[in-house]
């Protein structure tokens, strides 16, 4: 509980931390805050488990960010990758050690929520959030945030974590700015045992026909997850790419059990991560790797950080301390995930212009394949690779001549905690 006001909080039911959204980011935030002994409420608008459009690849950084004792519900372990360039020049590379695992999101997300509950967080499903308010009649004092649910019910908290996905209402309140939006289309295709056996332990990555696009096949037992992604605005071409991709793989005769689409949104460099006592993480903050659009590891890592700093914000007694903690959260996110995103943006810029170069490097240049393996296994990251390997740094600087990402991304302006300390005098923003 939060110290001296605990008796008043009991009367008013003021939670230390309210987390909005029970995906990987929200569950991680709820777990981190609950483990610290705080009263945590996790709100989710859907009933769990629920389907999410997602390839379901669990790379090394994701495994490293899981709660202690978490057993991954793996459907397959990847030891081989087949690369193709829009269906041509196919080549398979293999690894003796597992590179990454594959999961189904409903099981994975449910298990993360259960770990948060075991740590002490309370879950409430079917609770859609309409808006948050940091001043006005619904807010009893300057240390409290009001979370207003659809239907008018108000939940009070000392700190709020927005983890409500890429169309986040909490992100709108904070003022998250997006500069890259992509459309992912995906089909879950049940296949016969003979077909499933051919894909066991192997994924396919196909560099697509539109700039920055690619497709994938992820095997999960008797089902193949087949998807493509490209820049928003190419909807018809993206749909055509998926249809051609499925046909080319010989899978057109199998009926998908689920066909879905999803927009991924990547934050602008100057996008805020907080406002007053409200933090955002995961997709709600636009945190994902811009080139691959990998988001699970970013959700788990930023969620954990948000939960830890939400505890500190819940304990803050004035606007100055709240702002300090919000800035510290921004520093923590940008020093790690921000560096990876900056390098990822430069990688995407090169990939959009020269996908054939990536294909040639990964299939024919041993150091590039080794780097791919080490990144997926979690032994290094894109940022660390560029920082510590002169060859990689020279190549990226030559092909994407921008300022070196590491120092630039680690810096945080005062605006990164936009409104922290001043939000009590600002109108709340809803989407």
XYZ file of C-alpha atoms in Angstrom:
431
model
C 0.000 0.000 0.000
C 1.005 3.585 -0.453
C 2.073 4.620 2.988
C 0.376 7.304 5.031
C -2.840 7.555 3.008
C -3.653 3.834 3.119
C -6.757 4.209 5.310
C -8.212 6.912 3.076
C -7.372 4.807 0.037
C -9.276 1.857 1.493
C -12.408 3.994 1.841
C -12.123 5.416 -1.690
C -10.669 2.244 -3.253
C -7.690 4.047 -4.702
C -5.412 1.533 -6.398
C -1.667 2.100 -6.349
C -1.392 1.152 -10.022
C -4.083 0.561 -12.639
C -2.894 -1.112 -15.841
C -5.081 -0.811 -18.947
C -4.720 -3.759 -21.332
C -3.790 -7.362 -20.519
C -1.476 -8.173 -23.418
C 2.247 -8.880 -22.886
C 3.005 -5.234 -22.029
C 0.134 -4.836 -19.573
C 0.638 -8.210 -17.906
C 4.356 -7.471 -17.494
C 3.597 -4.055 -15.990
C 1.021 -5.532 -13.616
C 3.445 -8.275 -12.574
C 6.280 -5.808 -11.919
C 4.084 -3.520 -9.803
C 2.454 -6.397 -7.909
C 5.793 -8.048 -7.115
C 6.776 -4.744 -5.472
C 3.858 -5.278 -3.074
C 1.512 -2.659 -4.504
C -2.235 -2.898 -5.040
C -2.618 -3.430 -8.764
C -5.718 -3.611 -10.946
C -5.378 -4.994 -14.480
C -8.223 -3.944 -16.808
C -8.946 -5.797 -20.071
C -11.854 -4.998 -22.393
C -12.068 -8.515 -23.868
C -12.625 -11.865 -22.197
C -9.489 -13.989 -21.911
C -8.065 -15.876 -23.673
C -8.522 -13.919 -26.928
C -6.921 -14.111 -30.381
C -4.357 -11.539 -31.511
C -2.930 -11.108 -35.001
C 0.715 -11.948 -34.344
C 3.334 -14.279 -35.783
C 4.104 -15.486 -32.269
C 7.894 -15.573 -32.508
C 9.615 -15.509 -29.099
C 13.198 -14.325 -29.547
C 15.941 -14.225 -26.911
C 15.106 -10.781 -25.478
C 11.495 -11.928 -24.975
C 12.601 -15.052 -23.096
C 14.927 -12.970 -20.922
C 12.095 -10.586 -19.965
C 9.650 -13.249 -18.756
C 8.773 -13.612 -15.056
C 10.784 -16.157 -13.045
C 9.394 -19.654 -13.402
C 7.492 -18.849 -16.607
C 7.312 -21.926 -18.863
C 6.821 -20.970 -22.486
C 3.921 -22.811 -24.174
C 6.041 -23.458 -27.274
C 4.409 -24.962 -30.347
C 7.740 -25.363 -32.118
C 11.452 -24.598 -31.760
C 13.132 -23.008 -34.757
C 16.484 -24.396 -35.913
C 16.285 -23.445 -39.610
C 15.259 -20.455 -41.701
C 14.386 -20.578 -45.382
C 14.903 -17.214 -47.092
C 13.415 -16.218 -50.447
C 13.321 -12.969 -52.402
C 9.722 -12.623 -53.608
C 9.591 -16.381 -54.126
C 12.960 -16.675 -55.859
C 16.532 -17.591 -54.916
C 15.338 -19.808 -52.056
C 17.963 -20.977 -49.587
C 17.767 -22.569 -46.136
C 20.251 -21.845 -43.343
C 20.432 -24.024 -40.228
C 21.550 -23.616 -36.644
C 22.540 -26.340 -34.156
C 21.072 -24.255 -31.326
C 17.462 -23.081 -31.201
C 17.130 -19.550 -32.571
C 13.642 -18.750 -31.320
C 10.403 -20.379 -30.247
C 6.859 -20.130 -31.580
C 3.753 -19.638 -29.457
C 0.041 -19.014 -29.883
C -0.834 -15.648 -28.387
C -4.044 -16.659 -26.551
C -2.153 -19.204 -24.411
C 0.922 -17.013 -23.988
C -1.018 -13.904 -22.955
C -3.245 -15.880 -20.585
C -0.193 -17.389 -18.878
C 1.392 -13.937 -18.426
C -1.807 -12.650 -16.828
C -1.886 -15.631 -14.484
C 1.662 -14.827 -13.338
C 0.583 -11.229 -12.630
C -2.386 -12.544 -10.638
C -0.173 -14.919 -8.646
C 2.021 -11.917 -7.810
C -1.051 -10.171 -6.365
C -2.578 -8.215 -9.267
C -6.366 -8.242 -9.592
C -7.781 -8.876 -13.084
C -11.011 -7.417 -14.390
C -12.143 -8.404 -17.890
C -14.950 -6.881 -19.944
C -13.780 -3.456 -18.727
C -13.396 -1.027 -21.630
C -11.725 2.275 -20.756
C -13.295 5.405 -22.207
C -10.774 7.982 -20.976
C -8.458 9.001 -18.151
C -8.655 12.293 -16.258
C -5.986 13.936 -14.123
C -8.069 16.893 -12.948
C -11.720 17.799 -12.597
C -14.631 16.640 -10.490
C -13.821 12.924 -10.825
C -10.331 13.411 -9.351
C -10.255 13.890 -5.553
C -6.687 15.256 -5.358
C -3.534 15.974 -7.350
C -2.066 12.550 -6.546
C -4.910 10.652 -8.184
C -5.865 9.646 -11.717
C -9.456 8.772 -12.656
C -9.919 5.933 -15.135
C -13.417 6.251 -16.592
C -14.941 3.043 -17.954
C -17.594 2.760 -20.623
C -20.849 2.973 -18.742
C -19.546 5.752 -16.516
C -17.877 3.852 -13.660
C -14.709 5.522 -12.368
C -11.648 3.713 -11.014
C -9.081 5.750 -9.056
C -5.307 5.168 -9.070
C -2.069 6.752 -7.922
C -0.500 5.793 -11.262
C -1.831 4.434 -14.569
C -0.033 2.337 -17.162
C -1.491 2.400 -20.675
C -0.898 -0.911 -22.439
C -4.064 -0.911 -24.514
C -2.565 -1.631 -27.930
C -1.797 0.296 -31.076
C -5.159 2.138 -31.109
C -4.602 3.183 -27.493
C -6.957 5.583 -25.713
C -4.302 6.074 -23.045
C -1.780 6.812 -25.797
C -4.133 9.521 -27.083
C -4.251 11.031 -23.581
C -0.465 11.050 -23.344
C -0.113 12.449 -26.874
C 1.813 9.582 -28.480
C 3.045 10.523 -31.959
C 3.426 7.919 -34.700
C 5.614 8.157 -37.784
C 5.361 4.634 -39.256
C 2.194 2.604 -39.757
C 2.205 -0.841 -41.343
C -0.519 -3.312 -42.275
C -0.087 -6.953 -41.309
C -2.358 -9.645 -42.762
C -2.298 -13.169 -41.383
C -3.957 -16.558 -41.820
C -3.934 -19.514 -39.440
C -3.973 -22.526 -41.784
C -4.591 -26.040 -40.432
C -2.587 -28.540 -42.507
C -2.322 -32.348 -42.755
C 0.373 -34.126 -40.755
C 2.560 -34.669 -43.839
C 2.643 -30.927 -44.564
C 3.191 -30.039 -40.896
C 6.133 -32.448 -40.721
C 7.814 -30.719 -43.677
C 7.737 -27.393 -41.798
C 8.659 -28.684 -38.336
C 11.478 -26.624 -36.795
C 11.766 -24.379 -39.870
C 10.355 -20.947 -40.717
C 10.218 -19.134 -44.037
C 10.976 -15.441 -44.496
C 10.202 -13.984 -47.926
C 11.281 -10.471 -48.893
C 8.172 -9.063 -50.542
C 7.354 -7.142 -53.742
C 6.531 -3.764 -52.099
C 9.256 -1.637 -50.472
C 9.785 -2.743 -46.864
C 7.418 -5.715 -47.136
C 8.038 -9.313 -46.199
C 6.138 -12.531 -45.559
C 6.538 -15.395 -43.111
C 5.495 -18.938 -42.375
C 5.647 -20.011 -38.727
C 4.834 -23.675 -37.981
C 2.820 -24.438 -34.845
C 2.089 -28.131 -34.778
C -0.833 -28.877 -37.087
C -1.252 -25.207 -38.042
C 0.873 -22.826 -40.106
C 0.752 -19.117 -39.313
C 1.207 -17.403 -42.686
C 1.404 -13.626 -42.892
C 2.702 -10.591 -44.734
C 3.353 -6.988 -43.720
C 3.920 -3.756 -45.624
C 3.412 -0.014 -45.304
C -0.169 1.148 -44.766
C -1.710 2.564 -47.929
C -0.851 -0.551 -49.916
C -3.883 -2.527 -48.740
C -4.872 -4.086 -52.078
C -1.255 -4.922 -52.942
C -0.690 -6.388 -49.473
C -3.766 -8.607 -49.809
C -2.595 -9.712 -53.258
C 0.865 -10.473 -51.864
C -0.646 -12.732 -49.178
C -2.821 -14.546 -51.733
C 0.137 -15.060 -54.101
C 2.370 -16.098 -51.205
C -0.100 -18.739 -49.963
C -0.612 -20.063 -53.511
C 3.133 -20.197 -54.186
C 3.610 -22.276 -51.032
C 1.006 -24.794 -52.199
C -1.307 -23.933 -49.319
C -4.211 -22.376 -51.261
C -6.242 -25.581 -51.020
C -6.386 -25.468 -47.217
C -9.100 -23.409 -45.497
C -7.768 -20.925 -42.905
C -9.291 -21.264 -39.441
C -8.671 -17.536 -38.878
C -7.908 -14.681 -41.285
C -7.112 -11.327 -39.698
C -5.422 -7.979 -40.140
C -3.719 -5.519 -37.828
C -2.065 -2.108 -38.023
C 1.299 -1.729 -36.297
C 2.337 1.770 -35.257
C 5.895 2.916 -34.577
C 6.530 5.983 -32.412
C 8.207 9.166 -33.600
C 11.550 9.918 -31.926
C 10.087 12.830 -29.965
C 6.888 11.059 -28.905
C 6.129 11.345 -25.176
C 6.070 8.273 -22.948
C 4.141 9.858 -20.098
C 1.821 12.629 -18.998
C 1.484 13.398 -15.326
C 0.898 10.121 -13.483
C 0.158 8.173 -16.679
C 2.773 6.073 -18.486
C 2.465 4.198 -21.788
C 4.317 1.075 -22.910
C 4.295 -1.555 -25.659
C 2.128 -0.903 -28.718
C 0.310 1.881 -26.862
C 3.608 3.802 -26.833
C 4.476 2.825 -30.415
C 7.365 0.675 -29.193
C 8.354 -2.010 -31.668
C 11.267 -2.800 -33.961
C 10.672 -0.744 -37.136
C 12.295 -3.115 -39.639
C 10.899 -6.501 -38.584
C 7.946 -4.953 -36.682
C 8.713 -7.379 -33.856
C 6.732 -6.204 -30.856
C 6.545 -8.928 -28.197
C 10.027 -8.324 -26.780
C 9.409 -4.555 -26.787
C 6.086 -5.094 -25.003
C 7.575 -7.349 -22.319
C 10.577 -5.117 -21.663
C 8.791 -1.762 -21.727
C 5.918 -3.218 -19.684
C 8.278 -4.316 -16.946
C 9.908 -0.871 -16.878
C 6.504 0.855 -16.828
C 5.378 -1.286 -13.902
C 8.532 -0.520 -11.938
C 8.294 3.232 -12.536
C 4.548 3.312 -11.969
C 5.306 2.137 -8.422
C 7.640 5.105 -7.973
C 5.084 7.504 -9.432
C 2.401 6.075 -7.120
C 4.672 6.979 -4.199
C 5.435 10.488 -5.500
C 3.904 13.184 -3.292
C 4.193 16.168 -5.627
C 4.415 17.173 -9.269
C 8.213 17.615 -9.185
C 8.835 14.070 -7.964
C 6.257 12.709 -10.423
C 8.029 14.445 -13.292
C 11.418 13.154 -12.133
C 10.193 9.565 -12.110
C 8.512 9.988 -15.509
C 11.773 11.305 -16.966
C 13.641 8.352 -15.459
C 11.195 5.999 -17.162
C 11.797 7.770 -20.484
C 15.580 7.487 -19.997
C 15.288 3.764 -19.266
C 13.158 3.101 -22.358
C 15.224 5.206 -24.716
C 18.627 4.006 -23.531
C 17.695 0.419 -24.405
C 14.700 0.035 -26.668
C 15.178 3.478 -28.226
C 18.645 2.569 -29.464
C 17.329 -0.625 -31.056
C 14.509 1.314 -32.722
C 16.867 3.922 -34.155
C 19.064 1.263 -35.721
C 15.945 -0.596 -36.899
C 14.684 2.510 -38.696
C 17.970 2.777 -40.574
C 17.872 -0.939 -41.392
C 14.342 -0.512 -42.772
C 15.483 2.404 -44.952
C 18.197 0.202 -46.490
C 15.864 -2.796 -46.808
C 13.211 -0.720 -48.609
C 15.775 0.237 -51.257
C 17.794 -2.973 -51.508
C 16.019 -6.134 -50.319
C 18.242 -8.209 -52.598
C 21.273 -7.074 -50.626
C 19.759 -8.404 -47.381
C 18.881 -11.668 -49.083
C 22.381 -12.111 -50.503
C 23.986 -11.267 -47.149
C 21.835 -13.598 -45.042
C 22.087 -16.513 -47.458
C 25.681 -16.137 -48.585
C 27.671 -14.058 -46.080
C 28.493 -16.024 -42.941
C 28.910 -13.009 -40.560
C 25.444 -11.721 -41.528
C 23.857 -15.106 -40.809
C 25.766 -15.333 -37.523
C 24.476 -11.876 -36.549
C 20.899 -12.928 -37.399
C 21.248 -16.005 -35.182
C 22.783 -14.073 -32.290
C 20.033 -11.424 -32.389
C 17.213 -13.988 -32.409
C 18.923 -15.996 -29.652
C 19.298 -12.866 -27.532
C 23.091 -12.883 -27.456
C 23.192 -9.416 -28.984
C 20.822 -6.720 -30.289
C 20.724 -4.540 -33.389
C 22.044 -1.617 -31.341
C 24.841 -3.631 -29.754
C 25.771 -5.121 -33.130
C 26.254 -1.730 -34.735
C 28.027 -0.382 -31.652
C 30.513 -3.235 -31.274
C 31.140 -4.447 -34.834
C 33.067 -1.931 -36.985
C 32.078 -3.736 -40.208
C 28.368 -3.506 -39.384
C 28.755 0.139 -38.381
C 30.564 1.014 -41.609
C 28.017 -0.823 -43.734
C 25.052 0.884 -42.074
C 26.708 4.312 -42.180
C 27.440 3.856 -45.892
C 23.978 2.582 -46.812
C 21.963 4.765 -44.407
C 24.085 7.880 -43.799
C 22.476 9.360 -40.681
C 23.910 10.293 -37.276
C 25.005 7.256 -35.261
C 21.888 6.057 -33.469
C 23.264 5.061 -30.090
C 24.023 8.505 -28.652
C 21.060 10.204 -30.327
C 18.459 7.695 -29.139
C 19.724 7.550 -25.584
C 19.167 11.276 -25.059
C 15.906 12.470 -23.546
C 14.531 15.964 -23.834
C 12.444 17.520 -21.096
C 9.437 17.101 -23.409
C 9.754 13.303 -23.247
C 7.736 13.359 -20.039
C 5.248 15.690 -21.667
C 3.016 17.306 -19.109
C 4.466 15.379 -16.158
C 3.839 17.674 -13.260
C 1.714 19.998 -15.361
C -1.065 17.625 -16.381
C -3.302 18.737 -13.523
C -3.975 21.957 -15.412
C -4.443 20.361 -18.849
C -7.595 18.941 -20.368
C -7.647 15.182 -20.715
C -7.580 13.933 -24.285
C -9.773 11.110 -25.570
C -9.766 9.297 -28.862
